[in-house]
Structures are given as structure tokens and as C-alpha cells.
Amino acid sequence: MKAAISLHAGLLACGLIIAWCTGAGCAQQSADGSNATPAPRDGQHDFDFEIGTWKTHLSRLQHPLSGSTTWVEYEGTSVVRKVWDGRANLVELEVDGPGGHVEGLSLRLYNPQSHQWSLNFANARSGTLSVPTVGEFKDGRGEFYDWEDFNGRMILVRNVWKDITPNSGRFEQSFSDDGGKTWELNWIAIDTRTGDIPEQSADDRSRDFDFEIGSWRVHNSRLLNPLTGSTSWIEFEGTAVARKVWNGRADLVELESDPPSGHNEALILRLYNPETHQWSVTFASSRGGTLTPPAIGQFRDGRAEFYDLEPLDDGRIVLARAVLSDISPTSYRLEQAFSADGGKTWEKNWVSVHTRVGN
């Protein structure tokens, strides 16, 4: 059950219940006597308390929403790393219990426009990301909600962080099958800090993307207005830092660039599916703080191809292809192309040439 491994990520993610405030009762009076809506709080560092390594004791209700009162216990550890100076973070989780050994990964992204967090989880057994669950912190308590199919019924799921101190914290998950009127607690995680973040090694080159671990200088070329007959390209510089996750079965790339539109930060999360032997590649920009749908593909003979469907500005949905080629220990090339005829013809619209600058 997916709920059985949701610890730091709010793993059960399908939707969001948002309470909208309307009417005069939501307005607050400002100092000059006028009614004004207070500015939303900046929550981009809400999860900074969790950066580091933790010992976790888990308690799980065996059969939620069945009248069961039987709980099982798990022991686990997690490592939480900061991304984008805290506006995102990455959690690596390992637990052991009656259900066996479980490895999970959670990528949390902060949306500066909505002032909410989206939590995206993947289990190492499947190597695919869940749909995000969304919420926020208020007065030191974080609440995140989704809407999920559970045993053929749609139920509301609530994840809560509370009792947070620099060295401990408590996570709870509850289900509701009456629209939130009543809740049944089914998952408790008690975290105790054990140390700071361990150093990551870039020595293991046995996996597909291990060649990329380290720091890179990136020269970008982008076609303006793809699939319109345009031949106008722009050039801009950037940097990339790639880190190994799950000992190479996933990796996280932090990108910075300076196109004419202004400075931009982004990240790429790649997850390996051991059953299909394919990678899923998702992307997020710090301007929006949400992950794209994954592009799927694999390596063959030192070249990787990934495909997905993407919308254009004019509303059309086109086939997109990303190719990694010319891979060496100190350089590689990434090209993106679009096809409006189902892959019969392709128009290149993005080229990034990467040159290594450090480990």
C-alpha cells in the first residue's frame, strides 16, 4: 500500500482541498483604518528544520478504515538535503519492518506564487513519481492533503508535521471517508536527529548517469518560437551540479542560467525503473515550483533518448525528444527537438553543451 511508506514526503498524493476565504469577514483592518488583505507568508524555508540525518521509529495501522486496532512497528533512517537554498529539498528514506526493506525518495518544491509546497514521492521498487500532494505550514504545523483511491473507494488523506524542534519531529497520516468530518490515524513517525548530512561520493561510475556527477559549465542555444518557421536562436551561459541519489539509481541536477529573460534556477530529477530498465526525467523551475510530467527513455550504445508530449504556446500538443550524446568524462551534449507529425520529422530547438569544471 502506498500509504505504508509515506514518511517525510506526504506520499499519498492525488489532489488538494483548498479552503478559500471569501467575503468581508476575511479582510483585516490596516493601520490607517482601511480593510486590506494580509500578504501571504513566505514559507520557502519551512523544511529547513529537517536538513540532516534522522533515526525514525514508525508505527502503522495494518488495516485502515476497517475497524482494525492492530499496529506494526518499523525502524528507519532518512537523509534530508537542501536544494535551491531551501526552496526545495530532497529526502532519502530507508525503513525495515514486517513488510521488508523499503527505500523511498521525496522531492519537495516550494511555489513562490501560491506559497504552498508540493511533495513528490518515489519508491525505489518502481522508480516513478507520485502525483504531488500540496499544503503549507501555519504556526509551526504543516498540513498537506490529497484525494486517493483506497480499496476501490475515494478517500481524503491528511499528512501532518508537528511537535517540531531542532532535534525531533512527529509526522502523522490519517484517512477520512466522510469528507473530513472524522479522521482515523494510521501512520506515525517519530524522528530523532542523529547528525548532519553525510558527504556524497562521486566515485561509483557503474550506472547510466554516473558520468554526470559533479559540476559543469553549460553553453545553451535555444530556438525562438519552435515549429513556426523561425530561424532565430539565442545563446546564453549556465551551470549545472549533479548529485547521486540511491547510489546512482537516481540523480538530482541543479541548474542555473542567464537567458535574456533573466536569471533562472531549475532542477532535473531522474529515476531508474528496475523493472522496465527505463529512466523517467522530470523538470522544475524555481519560478513555478512544480514538476513537469516525466519524459521516459533509456541508454543504448552510449546515447540516451527520452520522449514525452508537451504543449506549445499556441495550444498544440507535440512529441518532444531529448537526446544525450557525445558523452565523455569531461563533456556531453543535450539536444531537444519537437515533432508535429508524430515523429516523422523533427525540428531541433535546444542544444546544451556541458563541460566539466569540477567533481
CSV table of C-alpha atoms in Angstrom, one decimal:
chain,number,residue,atom,x,y,z
A,1,MET,CA,0.0,0.0,0.0
A,2,LYS,CA,1.5,3.3,-1.0
A,3,ALA,CA,0.4,4.9,2.4
A,4,ALA,CA,2.7,2.4,4.2
A,5,ILE,CA,5.8,4.2,3.1
A,6,SER,CA,4.8,7.9,3.3
A,7,LEU,CA,7.1,9.4,5.9
A,8,HIS,CA,8.7,12.7,5.0
A,9,ALA,CA,7.0,13.2,1.7
A,10,GLY,CA,3.3,13.1,2.1
A,11,LEU,CA,3.5,10.1,-0.1
A,12,LEU,CA,-0.2,9.7,-0.9
A,13,ALA,CA,-0.8,12.3,-3.5
A,14,CYS,CA,-3.7,12.8,-5.8
A,15,GLY,CA,-5.4,16.1,-5.2
A,16,LEU,CA,-5.8,19.1,-2.9
A,17,ILE,CA,-8.5,20.5,-0.7
A,18,ILE,CA,-8.0,24.3,-0.7
A,19,ALA,CA,-10.0,26.5,1.7
A,20,TRP,CA,-10.7,29.8,0.0
A,21,CYS,CA,-11.6,32.8,2.2
A,22,THR,CA,-14.3,35.0,0.7
A,23,GLY,CA,-16.4,37.8,1.9
A,24,ALA,CA,-15.9,40.8,4.2
A,25,GLY,CA,-15.0,38.6,7.1
A,26,CYS,CA,-11.7,37.7,5.5
A,27,ALA,CA,-10.4,41.3,5.4
A,28,GLN,CA,-8.2,42.7,8.1
A,29,GLN,CA,-8.1,46.3,9.0
A,30,SER,CA,-4.8,48.0,8.3
A,31,ALA,CA,-3.1,50.7,10.4
A,32,ASP,CA,-4.8,53.5,8.5
A,33,GLY,CA,-8.3,52.0,9.2
A,34,SER,CA,-8.8,50.6,5.7
A,35,ASN,CA,-9.6,47.0,5.0
A,36,ALA,CA,-6.7,45.1,3.5
A,37,THR,CA,-5.8,41.5,2.8
A,38,PRO,CA,-2.6,40.5,4.6
A,39,ALA,CA,0.3,39.4,2.5
A,40,PRO,CA,0.9,35.7,2.3
A,41,ARG,CA,3.7,34.4,4.5
A,42,ASP,CA,6.9,33.4,2.8
A,43,GLY,CA,7.3,29.7,3.6
A,44,GLN,CA,10.3,28.8,1.4
A,45,HIS,CA,12.4,27.7,4.3
A,46,ASP,CA,9.7,25.8,6.2
A,47,PHE,CA,11.5,22.5,5.8
A,48,ASP,CA,15.0,23.8,6.8
A,49,PHE,CA,14.5,22.2,10.3
A,50,GLU,CA,14.7,18.8,8.7
A,51,ILE,CA,18.0,19.2,6.9
A,52,GLY,CA,20.4,16.4,8.2
A,53,THR,CA,20.2,12.8,9.2
A,54,TRP,CA,17.5,11.2,11.3
A,55,LYS,CA,16.6,8.0,13.1
A,56,THR,CA,12.9,7.2,12.7
A,57,HIS,CA,10.5,5.0,14.6
A,58,LEU,CA,7.4,4.2,12.6
A,59,SER,CA,4.0,2.8,13.7
A,60,ARG,CA,1.5,1.7,11.1
A,61,LEU,CA,-2.1,0.6,11.4
A,62,GLN,CA,-2.3,-2.6,9.5
A,63,HIS,CA,-5.8,-2.3,8.0
A,64,PRO,CA,-7.1,1.3,7.9
A,65,LEU,CA,-10.8,2.1,7.8
A,66,SER,CA,-11.7,-1.5,8.7
A,67,GLY,CA,-12.1,-1.3,12.5
A,68,SER,CA,-8.6,-2.8,13.0
A,69,THR,CA,-6.7,-1.8,16.1
A,70,THR,CA,-3.5,-3.8,15.2
A,71,TRP,CA,-0.4,-1.7,14.7
A,72,VAL,CA,3.1,-2.8,13.4
A,73,GLU,CA,6.4,-1.1,14.1
A,74,TYR,CA,9.3,-0.2,11.7
A,75,GLU,CA,12.7,1.3,12.3
A,76,GLY,CA,14.3,3.5,9.7
A,77,THR,CA,16.7,6.3,8.8
A,78,SER,CA,16.5,9.3,6.4
A,79,VAL,CA,18.8,11.9,5.0
A,80,VAL,CA,17.4,15.3,4.0
A,81,ARG,CA,19.4,17.7,1.7
A,82,LYS,CA,18.7,21.3,0.9
A,83,VAL,CA,18.1,22.3,-2.8
A,84,TRP,CA,17.7,25.9,-4.1
A,85,ASP,CA,18.9,27.3,-0.7
A,86,GLY,CA,15.9,25.7,1.0
A,87,ARG,CA,13.2,26.4,-1.6
A,88,ALA,CA,13.3,22.7,-2.3
A,89,ASN,CA,14.7,19.7,-0.5
A,90,LEU,CA,15.4,16.0,-1.2
A,91,VAL,CA,14.7,13.2,1.2
A,92,GLU,CA,16.2,9.7,1.0
A,93,LEU,CA,14.4,7.2,3.3
A,94,GLU,CA,15.2,3.6,4.3
A,95,VAL,CA,13.0,1.6,6.7
A,96,ASP,CA,12.7,-2.0,7.8
A,97,GLY,CA,9.8,-3.8,9.3
A,98,PRO,CA,7.3,-6.7,8.8
A,99,GLY,CA,6.8,-5.6,5.2
A,100,GLY,CA,10.6,-5.8,4.4
A,101,HIS,CA,13.1,-3.3,3.4
A,102,VAL,CA,11.9,-0.1,1.7
A,103,GLU,CA,13.8,2.8,0.1
A,104,GLY,CA,12.0,6.0,-0.8
A,105,LEU,CA,12.7,9.4,-2.2
A,106,SER,CA,10.8,12.6,-1.7
A,107,LEU,CA,11.3,15.9,-3.6
A,108,ARG,CA,9.6,18.9,-2.1
A,109,LEU,CA,9.1,22.0,-4.1
A,110,TYR,CA,8.0,25.5,-2.9
A,111,ASN,CA,5.8,27.5,-5.2
A,112,PRO,CA,6.5,31.2,-4.5
A,113,GLN,CA,3.2,32.3,-6.2
A,114,SER,CA,0.8,30.1,-4.2
A,115,HIS,CA,3.1,30.0,-1.1
A,116,GLN,CA,2.5,26.3,-0.9
A,117,TRP,CA,4.6,23.1,-1.0
A,118,SER,CA,4.2,20.2,-3.4
A,119,LEU,CA,5.5,16.9,-2.2
A,120,ASN,CA,6.6,14.3,-4.8
A,121,PHE,CA,7.5,10.7,-3.8
A,122,ALA,CA,9.0,7.7,-5.4
A,123,ASN,CA,9.7,4.1,-4.2
A,124,ALA,CA,12.9,2.5,-5.4
A,125,ARG,CA,11.0,-0.6,-6.4
A,126,SER,CA,9.0,1.3,-9.2
A,127,GLY,CA,11.2,4.3,-9.9
A,128,THR,CA,8.2,6.6,-10.7
A,129,LEU,CA,7.0,9.8,-9.0
A,130,SER,CA,3.6,10.1,-7.4
A,131,VAL,CA,1.2,12.9,-8.2
A,132,PRO,CA,2.1,15.7,-5.8
A,133,THR,CA,0.3,16.4,-2.5
A,134,VAL,CA,0.0,20.1,-1.6
A,135,GLY,CA,-0.2,22.2,1.5
A,136,GLU,CA,1.6,24.6,3.8
A,137,PHE,CA,2.8,25.4,7.3
A,138,LYS,CA,1.0,27.6,9.8
A,139,ASP,CA,2.1,28.3,13.3
A,140,GLY,CA,4.8,25.6,13.2
A,141,ARG,CA,2.4,22.9,11.9
A,142,GLY,CA,2.3,21.6,8.3
A,143,GLU,CA,-0.8,20.1,6.7
A,144,PHE,CA,-0.9,18.5,3.3
A,145,TYR,CA,-3.9,16.8,1.6
A,146,ASP,CA,-4.7,14.6,-1.3
A,147,TRP,CA,-7.7,12.6,-2.6
A,148,GLU,CA,-6.9,8.9,-3.2
A,149,ASP,CA,-8.4,5.6,-4.3
A,150,PHE,CA,-8.2,3.2,-1.3
A,151,ASN,CA,-9.6,-0.3,-1.8
A,152,GLY,CA,-11.9,1.0,-4.6
A,153,ARG,CA,-13.2,4.0,-2.6
A,154,MET,CA,-12.1,7.6,-2.9
A,155,ILE,CA,-10.9,8.9,0.5
A,156,LEU,CA,-9.3,12.1,1.8
A,157,VAL,CA,-5.8,11.8,3.1
A,158,ARG,CA,-4.1,14.2,5.5
A,159,ASN,CA,-0.4,14.4,6.4
A,160,VAL,CA,0.7,16.5,9.3
A,161,TRP,CA,4.1,17.6,10.7
A,162,LYS,CA,4.0,18.8,14.3
A,163,ASP,CA,6.0,18.9,17.6
A,164,ILE,CA,8.9,20.2,15.6
A,165,THR,CA,12.2,21.0,17.4
A,166,PRO,CA,15.8,21.3,16.1
A,167,ASN,CA,16.3,17.6,17.1
A,168,SER,CA,13.0,15.9,16.8
A,169,GLY,CA,9.7,16.0,15.0
A,170,ARG,CA,6.5,14.0,14.5
A,171,PHE,CA,4.7,13.0,11.3
A,172,GLU,CA,1.1,11.7,11.2
A,173,GLN,CA,-1.0,10.4,8.4
A,174,SER,CA,-4.8,10.0,8.7
A,175,PHE,CA,-7.7,8.8,6.4
A,176,SER,CA,-11.2,10.2,6.2
A,177,ASP,CA,-14.0,8.5,4.2
A,178,ASP,CA,-16.6,11.2,5.2
A,179,GLY,CA,-15.1,14.2,3.5
A,180,GLY,CA,-13.0,15.3,6.5
A,181,LYS,CA,-15.7,15.1,9.2
A,182,THR,CA,-13.8,12.4,11.1
A,183,TRP,CA,-10.3,11.1,10.7
A,184,GLU,CA,-8.6,7.8,11.5
A,185,LEU,CA,-4.9,7.9,12.4
A,186,ASN,CA,-2.9,5.2,10.5
A,187,TRP,CA,0.7,6.2,10.4
A,188,ILE,CA,3.0,7.8,13.0
A,189,ALA,CA,6.7,8.6,12.5
A,190,ILE,CA,8.8,9.9,15.4
A,191,ASP,CA,12.1,11.4,14.1
A,192,THR,CA,15.2,11.9,16.2
A,193,ARG,CA,18.2,13.8,14.8
A,194,THR,CA,21.5,11.7,14.6
A,195,GLY,CA,23.8,14.1,12.6
A,196,ASP,CA,24.4,16.4,9.8
A,197,ILE,CA,24.3,15.5,6.1
A,198,PRO,CA,26.9,12.8,5.1
A,199,GLU,CA,29.3,13.6,2.2
A,200,GLN,CA,28.2,12.2,-1.1
A,201,SER,CA,30.7,10.1,-3.2
A,202,ALA,CA,31.1,10.5,-6.9
A,203,ASP,CA,33.4,7.6,-7.4
A,204,ASP,CA,30.9,4.9,-8.4
A,205,ARG,CA,30.5,5.1,-12.3
A,206,SER,CA,28.7,1.8,-12.7
A,207,ARG,CA,25.2,3.4,-13.5
A,208,ASP,CA,23.8,5.2,-16.5
A,209,PHE,CA,24.0,8.8,-15.2
A,210,ASP,CA,27.1,8.5,-13.0
A,211,PHE,CA,29.2,10.1,-15.7
A,212,GLU,CA,27.3,13.4,-14.9
A,213,ILE,CA,28.0,13.5,-11.1
A,214,GLY,CA,29.9,16.8,-10.4
A,215,SER,CA,29.9,20.4,-11.6
A,216,TRP,CA,29.5,21.7,-15.2
A,217,ARG,CA,29.7,24.8,-17.3
A,218,VAL,CA,26.8,24.9,-19.8
A,219,HIS,CA,26.5,26.7,-23.1
A,220,ASN,CA,22.9,26.9,-24.2
A,221,SER,CA,21.4,27.6,-27.6
A,222,ARG,CA,17.6,27.9,-27.9
A,223,LEU,CA,15.4,28.4,-31.0
A,224,LEU,CA,12.8,31.1,-30.5
A,225,ASN,CA,9.2,30.1,-31.4
A,226,PRO,CA,9.6,26.4,-32.4
A,227,LEU,CA,7.6,24.9,-35.2
A,228,THR,CA,6.7,28.3,-36.7
A,229,GLY,CA,9.4,28.5,-39.3
A,230,SER,CA,11.6,30.6,-37.1
A,231,THR,CA,15.4,30.5,-37.6
A,232,SER,CA,16.2,32.9,-34.7
A,233,TRP,CA,18.4,31.4,-31.9
A,234,ILE,CA,19.6,32.9,-28.7
A,235,GLU,CA,22.7,32.0,-26.8
A,236,PHE,CA,23.3,32.1,-23.0
A,237,GLU,CA,25.5,30.6,-20.4
A,238,GLY,CA,24.7,28.5,-17.3
A,239,THR,CA,26.0,26.0,-14.8
A,240,ALA,CA,24.9,22.5,-13.6
A,241,VAL,CA,25.6,20.4,-10.5
A,242,ALA,CA,24.6,16.8,-10.5
A,243,ARG,CA,24.3,14.7,-7.3
A,244,LYS,CA,23.9,10.9,-6.9
A,245,VAL,CA,20.8,9.5,-5.2
A,246,TRP,CA,20.1,5.8,-4.3
A,247,ASN,CA,23.8,5.0,-5.1
A,248,GLY,CA,23.2,6.0,-8.7
A,249,ARG,CA,19.7,4.7,-9.3
A,250,ALA,CA,18.6,8.3,-9.3
A,251,ASP,CA,20.2,11.7,-9.6
A,252,LEU,CA,19.3,15.3,-9.0
A,253,VAL,CA,20.7,18.1,-11.2
A,254,GLU,CA,20.6,21.8,-10.1
A,255,LEU,CA,20.8,24.2,-13.0
A,256,GLU,CA,21.3,28.0,-13.2
A,257,SER,CA,21.3,30.1,-16.3
A,258,ASP,CA,21.1,33.7,-17.5
A,259,PRO,CA,18.9,33.9,-20.7
A,260,PRO,CA,17.8,37.3,-21.9
A,261,SER,CA,14.6,36.9,-19.9
A,262,GLY,CA,16.6,37.0,-16.6
A,263,HIS,CA,18.3,34.7,-14.2
A,264,ASN,CA,16.7,31.3,-13.8
A,265,GLU,CA,17.1,28.3,-11.5
A,266,ALA,CA,15.9,24.8,-12.3
A,267,LEU,CA,16.3,21.2,-11.4
A,268,ILE,CA,16.1,17.8,-13.0
A,269,LEU,CA,15.2,14.6,-11.2
A,270,ARG,CA,15.9,11.3,-12.9
A,271,LEU,CA,14.6,8.0,-11.6
A,272,TYR,CA,15.5,4.5,-12.7
A,273,ASN,CA,12.8,1.8,-13.0
A,274,PRO,CA,14.5,-1.6,-12.4
A,275,GLU,CA,11.5,-3.5,-13.9
A,276,THR,CA,11.4,-1.6,-17.3
A,277,HIS,CA,15.1,-0.6,-17.3
A,278,GLN,CA,14.0,2.9,-18.3
A,279,TRP,CA,14.6,6.3,-16.8
A,280,SER,CA,11.9,8.9,-16.0
A,281,VAL,CA,13.1,12.5,-16.2
A,282,THR,CA,11.1,15.4,-14.6
A,283,PHE,CA,11.9,19.1,-14.6
A,284,ALA,CA,11.0,22.1,-12.4
A,285,SER,CA,11.8,25.8,-12.5
A,286,SER,CA,12.1,27.8,-9.3
A,287,ARG,CA,9.7,30.3,-10.8
A,288,GLY,CA,6.8,27.8,-10.7
A,289,GLY,CA,7.9,25.2,-8.2
A,290,THR,CA,6.1,22.3,-9.8
A,291,LEU,CA,7.4,19.2,-11.6
A,292,THR,CA,6.6,18.6,-15.3
A,293,PRO,CA,5.2,15.2,-16.4
A,294,PRO,CA,8.0,12.7,-16.9
A,295,ALA,CA,9.9,12.1,-20.1
A,296,ILE,CA,10.7,8.3,-20.4
A,297,GLY,CA,13.6,6.7,-22.1
A,298,GLN,CA,16.9,4.7,-21.8
A,299,PHE,CA,20.5,4.4,-22.9
A,300,ARG,CA,21.7,2.4,-25.8
A,301,ASP,CA,25.4,2.3,-27.0
A,302,GLY,CA,26.3,5.4,-25.0
A,303,ARG,CA,23.4,7.5,-26.3
A,304,ALA,CA,20.2,8.2,-24.4
A,305,GLU,CA,16.8,9.2,-25.8
A,306,PHE,CA,13.7,10.4,-23.8
A,307,TYR,CA,10.2,11.1,-25.1
A,308,ASP,CA,7.1,12.9,-23.9
A,309,LEU,CA,4.2,15.0,-25.1
A,310,GLU,CA,4.4,18.8,-24.5
A,311,PRO,CA,2.1,21.7,-25.1
A,312,LEU,CA,3.2,24.7,-27.2
A,313,ASP,CA,2.2,28.3,-26.6
A,314,ASP,CA,-0.4,28.1,-29.4
A,315,GLY,CA,-2.2,25.2,-27.6
A,316,ARG,CA,-0.9,22.4,-29.8
A,317,ILE,CA,0.4,19.1,-28.2
A,318,VAL,CA,3.6,17.9,-29.8
A,319,LEU,CA,6.0,15.0,-29.4
A,320,ALA,CA,9.2,16.0,-27.7
A,321,ARG,CA,12.6,14.2,-27.8
A,322,ALA,CA,15.6,14.8,-25.6
A,323,VAL,CA,19.0,13.2,-26.6
A,324,LEU,CA,22.2,12.9,-24.6
A,325,SER,CA,25.2,12.1,-26.8
A,326,ASP,CA,28.9,12.7,-27.2
A,327,ILE,CA,29.4,11.6,-23.6
A,328,SER,CA,32.9,11.6,-22.2
A,329,PRO,CA,34.3,12.1,-18.7
A,330,THR,CA,34.6,15.8,-19.3
A,331,SER,CA,31.8,16.8,-21.7
A,332,TYR,CA,28.5,15.8,-23.2
A,333,ARG,CA,25.7,17.2,-25.4
A,334,LEU,CA,22.0,17.5,-24.8
A,335,GLU,CA,19.6,18.2,-27.7
A,336,GLN,CA,15.8,18.7,-27.6
A,337,ALA,CA,13.6,18.5,-30.7
A,338,PHE,CA,9.9,18.7,-31.4
A,339,SER,CA,7.8,16.8,-33.9
A,340,ALA,CA,4.3,17.9,-35.1
A,341,ASP,CA,3.8,14.8,-37.2
A,342,GLY,CA,4.2,12.0,-34.7
A,343,GLY,CA,7.9,11.6,-35.1
A,344,LYS,CA,8.2,11.6,-38.9
A,345,THR,CA,10.2,14.8,-38.9
A,346,TRP,CA,11.9,16.6,-36.1
A,347,GLU,CA,12.9,20.3,-35.5
A,348,LYS,CA,15.8,20.9,-33.1
A,349,ASN,CA,15.1,23.7,-30.7
A,350,TRP,CA,17.5,23.4,-27.8
A,351,VAL,CA,21.2,22.5,-27.6
A,352,SER,CA,23.2,22.4,-24.4
A,353,VAL,CA,27.0,21.7,-24.4
A,354,HIS,CA,28.3,20.7,-21.0
A,355,THR,CA,31.9,20.9,-20.0
A,356,ARG,CA,33.1,19.6,-16.6
A,357,VAL,CA,34.5,22.1,-14.2
A,358,GLY,CA,34.9,20.0,-11.0
A,359,ASN,CA,33.8,17.0,-9.0
